[in-house]
Each structure stands twice: as structure tokens, then as C-alpha cells.
Amino acid sequence: MNNNKKIRVGILFGGRSAEHEISLLSAKNVVDALNKEKYDIYLIGIDKEGEWHLRDAYQYLLHADNAKLVRLHGSQGTVALIPKKQGKEIVKYSGKELQNPLQLDVIFPVLHGTYGEDGTVQGLLKLANIPFVGASVLGSAVGMDKDVMKRLMRDANLPIAKFIVADQVRMAKLDFAEVIRELGLPLFVKPANLGSSVGISKVKTQKDLLPACEEAFRYDRKIIIEEFIAGREMECSVMGNEHPVASVLGEVIAHDEFYSYDAKYMENGSDFIIPPNVDAKISLKMRELAINTYQALCCEGLARIDFFLKNNGDVIVNEINTIPGFTNTSMYPKLWEASGVSKPELMDQLIQFAIERHRKEKSLKTTF
Ligand SMILES: Nc1ncnc2c1ncn2[C@@H]1O[C@H](COP(=O)(O)OP(=O)(O)O)[C@@H](O)[C@H]1O
Ligand SMILES: [Mg+2]
């Protein structure tokens, strides 16, 4: 780190995922929360085709207050990531001669979903030898794939819903009556690798099962069919590397059939109750489960863990989100605020976790 100087943070946002717009909204909140006295901020907005552009700090978004209309604006040139020995000169303007290197100390990927939260970008950043915020390649990939995630949770004896996984080959042979006998109705169908409830359906009758599977297959080559869990939805924020800590809990009350895309991101789509009215013992159990889940899923930096709380007090872990939303309505930063960690402090901590991990990784031997 360059002493006495500001830390140069690159914010990677947008990207080639169905959650592109949400990433734009999240990035805006991350940028606003970073203490400008400590950080020089470089905005690297990835468009929907996957091209990286340096963006102007004041005018990088259009319709920044609307999840349906928001989009990237302007470009100061395309940029590329060049692996370097020292891991310092990272992003350079592309062009004939790769001039004007941009030297970054750390990158904060504020990317949700495929090509951002799934380990792909993390692999690139690791190759480039630059510290980055959040889970590394393995934790990101595992957290993105609901099939592998649930298998690891099952292996760690974490309480999860019953599920069936199908690719196109298995799908062709699937006996729907048998699926319903095993999982009951209603049930949930989801693409294995996505987020923000995109491609997810609640299925109430057998005839709705095939269209729901087809819808999920539009987004992924693998889908999950899952038992319906009747219960309240609770979320917990976690941060840290070797010693993760959990925030207070939050409850989501969605104004929709379930916590759908619109319920998540539209104004008044949901209510949040922080902290929720939950028995202290159950709340403690959920916070412990959040940390156990975080560790079982090889997570580092940050994640949000989501639960169902059944009426009988049983807790079911639903999923992990390794780059949780940072939008105005997002739980992750709200839960930390309710736990006494302001947004700027949260940013400082996440950046420190990134730098610490990188320092430790660099000290490892790579030869005999
Ligand atoms: N098994 C389930 N039982 C009840 N509701 C579910 C179930 N799975 C998903 N849901 C509902 O769908 C929402 C999105 O599903 P989730 O698995 O969290 O996917 P995503 O990664 O898109 O957030 C949940 O927040 C919840 O409202
Ligand atoms: Mg979810």
C-alpha cells in the first residue's frame, strides 16, 4: 500500500448477468458509502456485452433511482486487466500501446449473478494478483450454484429443504407425479445459478410444473425443484475471513406471492423488520447457523445468509449470497447499521479483509 496516500479502489459493476441493473444500483450505494478522504475511487462499469469501460465519477448512471430504467452511461475508454508481478499496475487503457496505466490497490466487485458473483471475475482478479473484496473463486462458485451449495450444506448437517436437481437429460426422464409425491405441492422451481428471484416459480398444480421448469431452463442448464417451506423469511449478514461475525437478524415481509424480483427491488415491494420479533434463543441459533453456513461454503469477506423460520420454531437455511445487494432497499448494509456498523465503516472493514487475505496468500510458498 502506498503510505500517506489514499487507497485506490476499483469498483467493478454492471456485468453480463440478469442482475445487471441491480448491480448498478448496488454500486451507486457502495460508491456513496466509501469515505472519499481515504479512497480514490475508479469506476469500471461492465456493459451487458461484457466490455469493461472506465466511467465518469459523476455521471456514470442514467435513472439511478429506478430499478427498471437504470443504465450505464458514458465511457472514458475501454480498460483491460493485465496480470503483473507486483499486482499493482492492473487496469490499463487498452488501445494500440496500453498507455496510462491505472494503478489500483484493491478491487470491489459489486457484481451480482453470473460472470461476477460466481468465481469467474474472482479468478481473473486472482490471476492479476490484486486484492479483491469478498469470497474467492471457490466460495463464489459454490455460493452461486444452488445444487452444489445445498449438497455442501447437507454434508455439514445444516438444515435445508428437500430438493431434486435436473439437467436437460434428467428432465426428459423426470416423472412429475413422482416429483410431487416426493416434494409435495406447492413447490419451487429455480435455475441453479442465478439470483434476485429471476426465473423462479412457485408451482401449485402438476400442470404448472413443466412450464416452470422450462422457464428456469431459459436461464440455466441445471434447475432445482424444491419442497415448499411455509415460514417467515429471515436474513443475517456475515463478514470476516478466519473469524466471521454475524449481524442482528432481519425479517422480510414480501408484498407478493413470494420474495420475487419486484418485491425485492420495487419501491414498497416488501417490508423489513430489524430486528424481528423472534425468541432470543432462536435468534442466537440462526446467527450461529449463519456462521456455520458461511464456513461450510468456504466464504470469505462477506455474505448474507437467508433462512426460513417455521411456525414450530424450526430453522431452514435457504441460501448464501456472496455479493449481497447494496441497493437502497437491501438488507446487507441495513443489518450492519442496526448492529452498530455504519456503511462507511462496513466498506473500510470489507476492504481491510480483502487486503489482509491477499497479504496472507502472498506469503505462501509457491515452490519447494
Ligand atoms: N423452498 C422454498 N419454500 C418457500 N419459498 C421459497 C423456497 N425457495 C424459494 N422461495 C421464495 O423465493 C425467493 C427466492 O428464492 P431463492 O432460493 O432465495 O433464490 P434467489 O437466489 O433468486 O434469491 C425466496 O426468498 C422465497 O421467497
Ligand atoms: Mg434469495
Short mmCIF file of C-alpha atoms and ligand atoms in Angstrom, two decimals:
data_model
loop_
_atom_site.label_atom_id
_atom_site.label_comp_id
_atom_site.label_asym_id
_atom_site.label_seq_id
_atom_site.Cartn_x
_atom_site.Cartn_y
_atom_site.Cartn_z
CA MET A 1 0.00 0.00 0.00
CA ASN A 2 1.31 3.47 -0.82
CA ASN A 3 1.80 5.13 2.59
CA ASN A 4 0.20 8.52 3.25
CA LYS A 5 -1.77 8.21 0.08
CA LYS A 6 -5.33 7.23 -0.47
CA ILE A 7 -6.17 3.62 -1.19
CA ARG A 8 -7.09 3.24 -4.85
CA VAL A 9 -10.28 1.22 -5.08
CA GLY A 10 -11.66 -0.07 -8.35
CA ILE A 11 -15.39 -0.69 -8.34
CA LEU A 12 -16.40 -3.36 -10.83
CA PHE A 13 -20.09 -3.22 -11.60
CA GLY A 14 -22.80 -3.92 -14.17
CA GLY A 15 -21.80 -7.09 -15.99
CA ARG A 16 -23.29 -9.78 -18.18
CA SER A 17 -25.92 -11.08 -15.79
CA ALA A 18 -29.68 -10.87 -15.47
CA GLU A 19 -28.92 -8.82 -12.35
CA HIS A 20 -27.03 -6.11 -14.29
CA GLU A 21 -29.42 -3.34 -13.23
CA ILE A 22 -29.33 -4.37 -9.57
CA SER A 23 -25.55 -4.26 -9.69
CA LEU A 24 -25.73 -0.66 -10.95
CA LEU A 25 -27.92 0.31 -8.00
CA SER A 26 -25.69 -1.57 -5.56
CA ALA A 27 -22.56 0.06 -6.97
CA LYS A 28 -24.03 3.51 -6.51
CA ASN A 29 -24.57 2.84 -2.81
CA VAL A 30 -21.09 1.37 -2.37
CA VAL A 31 -19.52 4.39 -4.08
CA ASP A 32 -21.59 6.81 -1.99
CA ALA A 33 -20.62 4.99 1.22
CA LEU A 34 -16.84 4.94 0.59
CA ASN A 35 -15.01 7.62 2.56
CA LYS A 36 -13.52 9.90 -0.11
CA GLU A 37 -10.80 11.05 2.31
CA LYS A 38 -9.46 7.50 2.47
CA TYR A 39 -10.15 6.22 -1.01
CA ASP A 40 -9.61 7.23 -4.61
CA ILE A 41 -12.41 5.57 -6.49
CA TYR A 42 -12.23 4.25 -10.03
CA LEU A 43 -15.45 3.12 -11.63
CA ILE A 44 -15.22 0.24 -14.04
CA GLY A 45 -18.67 -0.38 -15.47
CA ILE A 46 -19.03 -3.61 -17.42
CA ASP A 47 -21.68 -3.42 -20.11
CA LYS A 48 -24.11 -6.20 -20.97
CA GLU A 49 -21.80 -7.46 -23.71
CA GLY A 50 -19.02 -7.86 -21.15
CA GLU A 51 -16.85 -4.91 -22.19
CA TRP A 52 -15.07 -3.03 -19.41
CA HIS A 53 -15.22 0.77 -19.52
CA LEU A 54 -13.83 3.38 -17.21
CA ARG A 55 -16.72 5.60 -16.13
CA ASP A 56 -17.01 9.18 -15.07
CA ALA A 57 -17.43 9.51 -11.30
CA TYR A 58 -20.30 11.98 -11.55
CA GLN A 59 -22.30 10.73 -14.48
CA TYR A 60 -21.97 7.00 -14.71
CA LEU A 61 -25.64 6.12 -14.38
CA LEU A 62 -28.88 7.18 -16.00
CA HIS A 63 -32.11 6.87 -13.98
CA ALA A 64 -30.13 5.91 -10.88
CA ASP A 65 -33.29 5.82 -8.77
CA ASN A 66 -35.27 3.34 -10.84
CA ALA A 67 -34.52 -0.40 -10.90
CA LYS A 68 -36.33 -0.84 -14.21
CA LEU A 69 -34.79 2.10 -16.10
CA VAL A 70 -31.32 2.43 -14.60
CA ARG A 71 -28.44 2.01 -17.04
CA LEU A 72 -24.76 2.68 -17.54
CA HIS A 73 -23.83 5.99 -19.04
CA GLY A 74 -20.77 7.21 -20.90
CA SER A 75 -17.30 5.74 -21.29
CA GLN A 76 -13.83 7.14 -20.82
CA GLY A 77 -12.38 4.27 -22.81
CA THR A 78 -12.27 0.51 -22.56
CA VAL A 79 -9.97 -0.98 -19.97
CA ALA A 80 -8.26 -4.33 -19.53
CA LEU A 81 -6.83 -6.26 -16.64
CA ILE A 82 -3.17 -7.12 -17.03
CA PRO A 83 -1.52 -9.62 -14.65
CA LYS A 84 1.61 -8.04 -13.23
CA LYS A 85 4.39 -9.30 -10.98
CA GLN A 86 3.69 -6.81 -8.23
CA GLY A 87 -0.05 -6.85 -8.70
CA LYS A 88 -0.14 -3.08 -8.83
CA GLU A 89 -0.48 -1.94 -12.39
CA ILE A 90 -3.71 -3.63 -13.05
CA VAL A 91 -6.11 -1.87 -15.24
CA LYS A 92 -4.74 -0.14 -18.29
CA TYR A 93 -6.38 1.72 -21.05
CA SER A 94 -6.49 -0.60 -23.98
CA GLY A 95 -5.59 0.63 -27.41
CA LYS A 96 -2.50 0.44 -29.55
CA GLU A 97 0.03 0.77 -26.80
CA LEU A 98 -1.67 0.23 -23.47
CA GLN A 99 -0.78 3.62 -22.11
CA ASN A 100 -1.77 5.44 -18.94
CA PRO A 101 -1.76 2.54 -16.54
CA LEU A 102 -4.32 2.81 -13.79
CA GLN A 103 -2.80 1.50 -10.62
CA LEU A 104 -5.30 0.03 -8.21
CA ASP A 105 -4.71 -1.29 -4.68
CA VAL A 106 -7.93 -3.26 -4.33
CA ILE A 107 -11.00 -4.12 -6.37
CA PHE A 108 -14.52 -4.27 -5.04
CA PRO A 109 -16.61 -6.46 -7.35
CA VAL A 110 -20.17 -5.21 -6.96
CA LEU A 111 -21.47 -7.73 -9.45
CA HIS A 112 -24.45 -9.97 -8.85
CA GLY A 113 -25.12 -13.29 -10.53
CA THR A 114 -23.32 -14.96 -13.41
CA TYR A 115 -19.91 -13.63 -14.54
CA GLY A 116 -19.47 -11.70 -11.33
CA GLU A 117 -20.62 -13.49 -8.21
CA ASP A 118 -19.78 -16.96 -9.50
CA GLY A 119 -15.99 -17.06 -9.26
CA THR A 120 -15.25 -16.07 -12.86
CA VAL A 121 -14.24 -12.49 -12.12
CA GLN A 122 -12.63 -13.63 -8.87
CA GLY A 123 -10.40 -15.98 -10.90
CA LEU A 124 -9.37 -13.12 -13.15
CA LEU A 125 -8.57 -10.89 -10.18
CA LYS A 126 -6.59 -13.66 -8.55
CA LEU A 127 -4.54 -14.21 -11.69
CA ALA A 128 -3.91 -10.48 -11.81
CA ASN A 129 -2.60 -10.67 -8.23
CA ILE A 130 -4.78 -7.87 -6.91
CA PRO A 131 -6.67 -7.91 -3.59
CA PHE A 132 -10.44 -8.03 -4.00
CA VAL A 133 -13.43 -7.83 -1.71
CA GLY A 134 -15.49 -10.91 -0.95
CA ALA A 135 -15.31 -14.65 -1.39
CA SER A 136 -12.56 -16.11 -3.52
CA VAL A 137 -13.00 -18.43 -6.52
CA LEU A 138 -14.25 -21.50 -4.66
CA GLY A 139 -16.61 -19.76 -2.23
CA SER A 140 -18.07 -17.68 -5.04
CA ALA A 141 -18.63 -20.65 -7.33
CA VAL A 142 -20.13 -22.77 -4.58
CA GLY A 143 -22.40 -19.96 -3.39
CA MET A 144 -23.71 -19.36 -6.88
CA ASP A 145 -24.65 -22.93 -7.70
CA LYS A 146 -27.68 -23.84 -5.62
CA ASP A 147 -27.13 -27.56 -6.32
CA VAL A 148 -23.52 -27.70 -5.07
CA MET A 149 -24.32 -25.22 -2.29
CA LYS A 150 -27.10 -27.42 -0.98
CA ARG A 151 -25.02 -30.57 -1.21
CA LEU A 152 -22.27 -28.94 0.88
CA MET A 153 -24.84 -27.73 3.40
CA ARG A 154 -26.28 -31.24 3.60
CA ASP A 155 -22.76 -32.58 4.18
CA ALA A 156 -22.30 -30.11 7.06
CA ASN A 157 -25.61 -31.23 8.60
CA LEU A 158 -27.19 -27.83 8.08
CA PRO A 159 -30.99 -27.90 7.91
CA ILE A 160 -32.17 -27.45 4.31
CA ALA A 161 -35.29 -28.10 2.21
CA LYS A 162 -35.63 -31.34 0.22
CA PHE A 163 -34.65 -30.81 -3.40
CA ILE A 164 -34.19 -32.51 -6.77
CA VAL A 165 -31.70 -31.36 -9.39
CA ALA A 166 -32.27 -31.80 -13.11
CA ASP A 167 -30.31 -31.08 -16.24
CA GLN A 168 -31.96 -31.48 -19.65
CA VAL A 169 -31.10 -35.18 -19.79
CA ARG A 170 -32.60 -35.91 -16.38
CA MET A 171 -35.53 -33.64 -17.16
CA ALA A 172 -36.53 -35.77 -20.15
CA LYS A 173 -36.89 -38.77 -17.84
CA LEU A 174 -38.46 -36.98 -14.88
CA ASP A 175 -41.77 -38.40 -13.65
CA PHE A 176 -43.70 -35.32 -12.48
CA ALA A 177 -46.18 -37.33 -10.41
CA GLU A 178 -43.23 -38.90 -8.61
CA VAL A 179 -41.61 -35.49 -8.02
CA ILE A 180 -44.83 -34.25 -6.45
CA ARG A 181 -45.16 -37.38 -4.32
CA GLU A 182 -41.64 -36.74 -3.02
CA LEU A 183 -41.72 -32.96 -2.55
CA GLY A 184 -45.44 -32.18 -2.22
CA LEU A 185 -47.28 -29.12 -3.51
CA PRO A 186 -46.77 -26.24 -3.76
CA LEU A 187 -43.10 -26.44 -4.70
CA PHE A 188 -40.42 -24.11 -6.03
CA VAL A 189 -38.55 -24.35 -9.32
CA LYS A 190 -35.37 -22.32 -9.79
CA PRO A 191 -32.42 -22.02 -12.16
CA ALA A 192 -29.41 -23.45 -10.28
CA ASN A 193 -27.19 -20.45 -10.96
CA LEU A 194 -28.87 -17.11 -10.66
CA GLY A 195 -30.27 -14.73 -8.10
CA SER A 196 -32.77 -11.93 -7.47
CA SER A 197 -35.59 -14.48 -7.98
CA VAL A 198 -35.11 -14.34 -11.75
CA GLY A 199 -36.55 -17.47 -13.42
CA ILE A 200 -38.11 -18.75 -10.17
CA SER A 201 -41.71 -20.06 -9.99
CA LYS A 202 -43.97 -21.26 -7.25
CA VAL A 203 -45.83 -24.27 -8.61
CA LYS A 204 -49.24 -25.11 -7.21
CA THR A 205 -50.51 -27.79 -9.55
CA GLN A 206 -48.90 -30.60 -11.53
CA LYS A 207 -49.80 -28.98 -14.86
CA ASP A 208 -47.77 -25.87 -13.90
CA LEU A 209 -44.62 -27.87 -13.25
CA LEU A 210 -43.44 -28.26 -16.86
CA PRO A 211 -43.83 -24.55 -17.79
CA ALA A 212 -41.99 -23.64 -14.56
CA CYS A 213 -39.11 -25.98 -15.46
CA GLU A 214 -38.99 -24.57 -19.00
CA GLU A 215 -38.86 -21.04 -17.59
CA ALA A 216 -35.96 -21.97 -15.28
CA PHE A 217 -34.12 -23.70 -18.16
CA ARG A 218 -34.19 -20.40 -20.07
CA TYR A 219 -31.60 -19.14 -17.58
CA ASP A 220 -29.52 -22.20 -16.81
CA ARG A 221 -28.66 -25.71 -17.96
CA LYS A 222 -29.43 -27.05 -14.50
CA ILE A 223 -32.52 -26.44 -12.35
CA ILE A 224 -33.61 -27.13 -8.77
CA ILE A 225 -37.04 -28.37 -7.79
CA GLU A 226 -37.57 -27.78 -4.10
CA GLU A 227 -40.02 -28.56 -1.35
CA PHE A 228 -42.06 -25.50 -0.26
CA ILE A 229 -41.18 -24.25 3.21
CA ALA A 230 -44.01 -22.41 4.93
CA GLY A 231 -42.43 -19.86 7.21
CA ARG A 232 -41.13 -16.37 7.81
CA GLU A 233 -38.08 -15.22 5.85
CA MET A 234 -35.10 -14.10 7.91
CA GLU A 235 -31.70 -12.84 6.81
CA CYS A 236 -28.36 -12.43 8.55
CA SER A 237 -25.28 -10.53 7.39
CA VAL A 238 -21.86 -12.04 7.98
CA MET A 239 -18.39 -10.60 7.45
CA GLY A 240 -14.81 -11.68 8.07
CA ASN A 241 -12.18 -14.14 6.95
CA GLU A 242 -10.97 -16.65 9.56
CA HIS A 243 -13.18 -15.19 12.31
CA PRO A 244 -16.51 -14.26 10.74
CA VAL A 245 -19.09 -12.32 12.74
CA ALA A 246 -22.87 -12.22 12.31
CA SER A 247 -25.17 -9.19 12.42
CA VAL A 248 -28.57 -8.92 14.04
CA LEU A 249 -31.34 -10.59 12.03
CA GLY A 250 -33.79 -9.01 9.67
CA GLU A 251 -37.19 -10.23 8.56
CA VAL A 252 -38.55 -9.76 5.06
CA ILE A 253 -42.27 -9.47 4.51
CA ALA A 254 -42.79 -9.58 0.77
CA HIS A 255 -45.89 -7.97 -0.72
CA ASP A 256 -46.16 -10.69 -3.32
CA GLU A 257 -46.73 -14.43 -3.53
CA PHE A 258 -43.07 -14.82 -2.52
CA TYR A 259 -39.93 -12.66 -2.35
CA SER A 260 -39.97 -12.05 -6.10
CA TYR A 261 -37.85 -9.70 -8.21
CA ASP A 262 -40.44 -6.93 -7.89
CA ALA A 263 -40.86 -7.49 -4.16
CA LYS A 264 -37.08 -7.19 -3.84
CA TYR A 265 -36.44 -4.09 -5.85
CA MET A 266 -39.61 -2.07 -6.37
CA GLU A 267 -40.49 0.74 -4.02
CA ASN A 268 -42.75 -0.69 -1.26
CA GLY A 269 -42.28 -4.22 -2.62
CA SER A 270 -41.51 -5.52 0.85
CA ASP A 271 -41.28 -4.56 4.48
CA PHE A 272 -38.18 -5.15 6.56
CA ILE A 273 -38.31 -5.67 10.27
CA ILE A 274 -34.99 -5.21 12.04
CA PRO A 275 -34.66 -6.84 14.47
CA PRO A 276 -37.64 -9.15 14.04
CA ASN A 277 -39.88 -10.37 16.79
CA VAL A 278 -38.17 -13.70 17.36
CA ASP A 279 -37.41 -15.66 20.50
CA ALA A 280 -33.86 -14.82 21.70
CA LYS A 281 -32.82 -18.49 21.62
CA ILE A 282 -33.96 -18.90 18.02
CA SER A 283 -32.25 -15.68 17.02
CA LEU A 284 -28.99 -16.89 18.56
CA LYS A 285 -29.35 -20.22 16.80
CA MET A 286 -29.86 -18.51 13.45
CA ARG A 287 -26.79 -16.33 13.92
CA GLU A 288 -24.72 -19.41 14.75
CA LEU A 289 -26.14 -21.22 11.74
CA ALA A 290 -25.25 -18.21 9.59
CA ILE A 291 -21.59 -18.51 10.59
CA ASN A 292 -21.59 -22.30 10.20
CA THR A 293 -23.09 -21.92 6.73
CA TYR A 294 -20.55 -19.23 5.80
CA GLN A 295 -17.70 -21.52 6.80
CA ALA A 296 -19.15 -24.69 5.30
CA LEU A 297 -19.47 -22.84 1.99
CA CYS A 298 -15.84 -21.63 2.02
CA CYS A 299 -16.85 -17.99 2.21
CA GLU A 300 -14.59 -15.02 2.96
CA GLY A 301 -15.07 -11.27 3.18
CA LEU A 302 -18.83 -11.02 3.27
CA ALA A 303 -22.08 -12.85 2.63
CA ARG A 304 -25.73 -12.74 3.53
CA ILE A 305 -27.34 -15.95 4.73
CA ASP A 306 -31.10 -16.39 4.25
CA PHE A 307 -33.39 -18.57 6.32
CA PHE A 308 -36.95 -19.73 6.70
CA LEU A 309 -38.33 -19.82 10.23
CA LYS A 310 -41.19 -22.29 10.51
CA ASN A 311 -44.09 -21.77 12.91
CA ASN A 312 -42.85 -24.62 15.10
CA GLY A 313 -39.51 -22.80 15.57
CA ASP A 314 -37.52 -24.97 13.13
CA VAL A 315 -34.98 -23.06 11.08
CA ILE A 316 -34.16 -23.96 7.46
CA VAL A 317 -31.18 -22.43 5.68
CA ASN A 318 -32.25 -21.25 2.23
CA GLU A 319 -29.12 -19.86 0.65
CA ILE A 320 -25.96 -17.79 0.78
CA ASN A 321 -25.36 -14.66 -1.27
CA THR A 322 -21.68 -13.92 -1.62
CA ILE A 323 -22.19 -10.46 -3.12
CA PRO A 324 -25.44 -9.42 -1.49
CA GLY A 325 -27.33 -6.39 -2.73
CA PHE A 326 -26.27 -2.94 -1.62
CA THR A 327 -29.31 -1.13 -3.08
CA ASN A 328 -31.41 1.33 -1.06
CA THR A 329 -33.71 -1.48 -0.01
CA SER A 330 -31.03 -4.12 0.56
CA MET A 331 -30.72 -5.96 3.84
CA TYR A 332 -26.96 -6.50 3.99
CA PRO A 333 -25.93 -2.93 4.86
CA LYS A 334 -29.15 -2.31 6.85
CA LEU A 335 -28.41 -5.25 9.16
CA TRP A 336 -24.91 -3.94 9.84
CA GLU A 337 -26.25 -0.47 10.53
CA ALA A 338 -28.67 -2.00 13.05
CA SER A 339 -25.69 -3.84 14.58
CA GLY A 340 -23.76 -0.58 15.03
CA VAL A 341 -21.62 -0.65 11.88
CA SER A 342 -22.22 2.33 9.61
CA LYS A 343 -21.98 1.99 5.83
CA PRO A 344 -18.59 3.77 5.60
CA GLU A 345 -17.24 1.56 8.43
CA LEU A 346 -18.56 -1.51 6.66
CA MET A 347 -16.72 -0.51 3.48
CA ASP A 348 -13.48 0.02 5.47
CA GLN A 349 -13.80 -3.42 7.02
CA LEU A 350 -14.54 -5.21 3.75
CA ILE A 351 -11.56 -3.56 2.08
CA GLN A 352 -9.31 -4.49 5.01
CA PHE A 353 -10.43 -8.14 4.81
CA ALA A 354 -9.50 -8.12 1.11
CA ILE A 355 -6.06 -6.64 1.75
CA GLU A 356 -5.36 -8.97 4.70
CA ARG A 357 -6.28 -12.08 2.73
CA HIS A 358 -4.09 -11.00 -0.16
CA ARG A 359 -1.16 -10.38 2.20
CA LYS A 360 -1.55 -13.86 3.68
CA GLU A 361 -1.85 -15.52 0.29
CA LYS A 362 1.25 -13.74 -0.95
CA SER A 363 3.27 -15.06 1.98
CA LEU A 364 2.53 -18.67 0.98
CA LYS A 365 5.28 -20.66 -0.68
CA THR A 366 4.63 -21.39 -4.34
CA THR A 367 7.76 -23.51 -4.92
CA PHE A 368 9.61 -26.17 -2.90
N1 LIG B 1 -38.34 -23.85 -0.82
C1 LIG B 1 -38.96 -22.66 -0.72
N2 LIG B 1 -40.06 -22.53 0.05
C2 LIG B 1 -40.69 -21.32 0.15
N3 LIG B 1 -40.31 -20.22 -0.51
C3 LIG B 1 -39.23 -20.29 -1.30
C4 LIG B 1 -38.50 -21.52 -1.44
N4 LIG B 1 -37.45 -21.29 -2.28
C5 LIG B 1 -37.54 -20.01 -2.63
N5 LIG B 1 -38.60 -19.39 -2.07
C6 LIG B 1 -39.02 -18.00 -2.27
O1 LIG B 1 -38.37 -17.50 -3.43
C7 LIG B 1 -37.42 -16.46 -3.09
C8 LIG B 1 -36.19 -16.57 -3.96
O2 LIG B 1 -35.61 -17.86 -3.85
P1 LIG B 1 -34.06 -18.06 -3.58
O3 LIG B 1 -33.81 -19.51 -3.49
O4 LIG B 1 -33.68 -17.26 -2.40
O5 LIG B 1 -33.40 -17.52 -4.92
P2 LIG B 1 -32.58 -16.21 -5.27
O6 LIG B 1 -31.14 -16.66 -5.31
O7 LIG B 1 -33.06 -15.79 -6.60
O8 LIG B 1 -32.82 -15.19 -4.18
C9 LIG B 1 -37.17 -16.69 -1.60
O9 LIG B 1 -36.73 -15.51 -0.98
C10 LIG B 1 -38.55 -17.14 -1.13
O10 LIG B 1 -39.45 -16.05 -1.03
MG MG B 2 -32.65 -15.44 -2.17
#
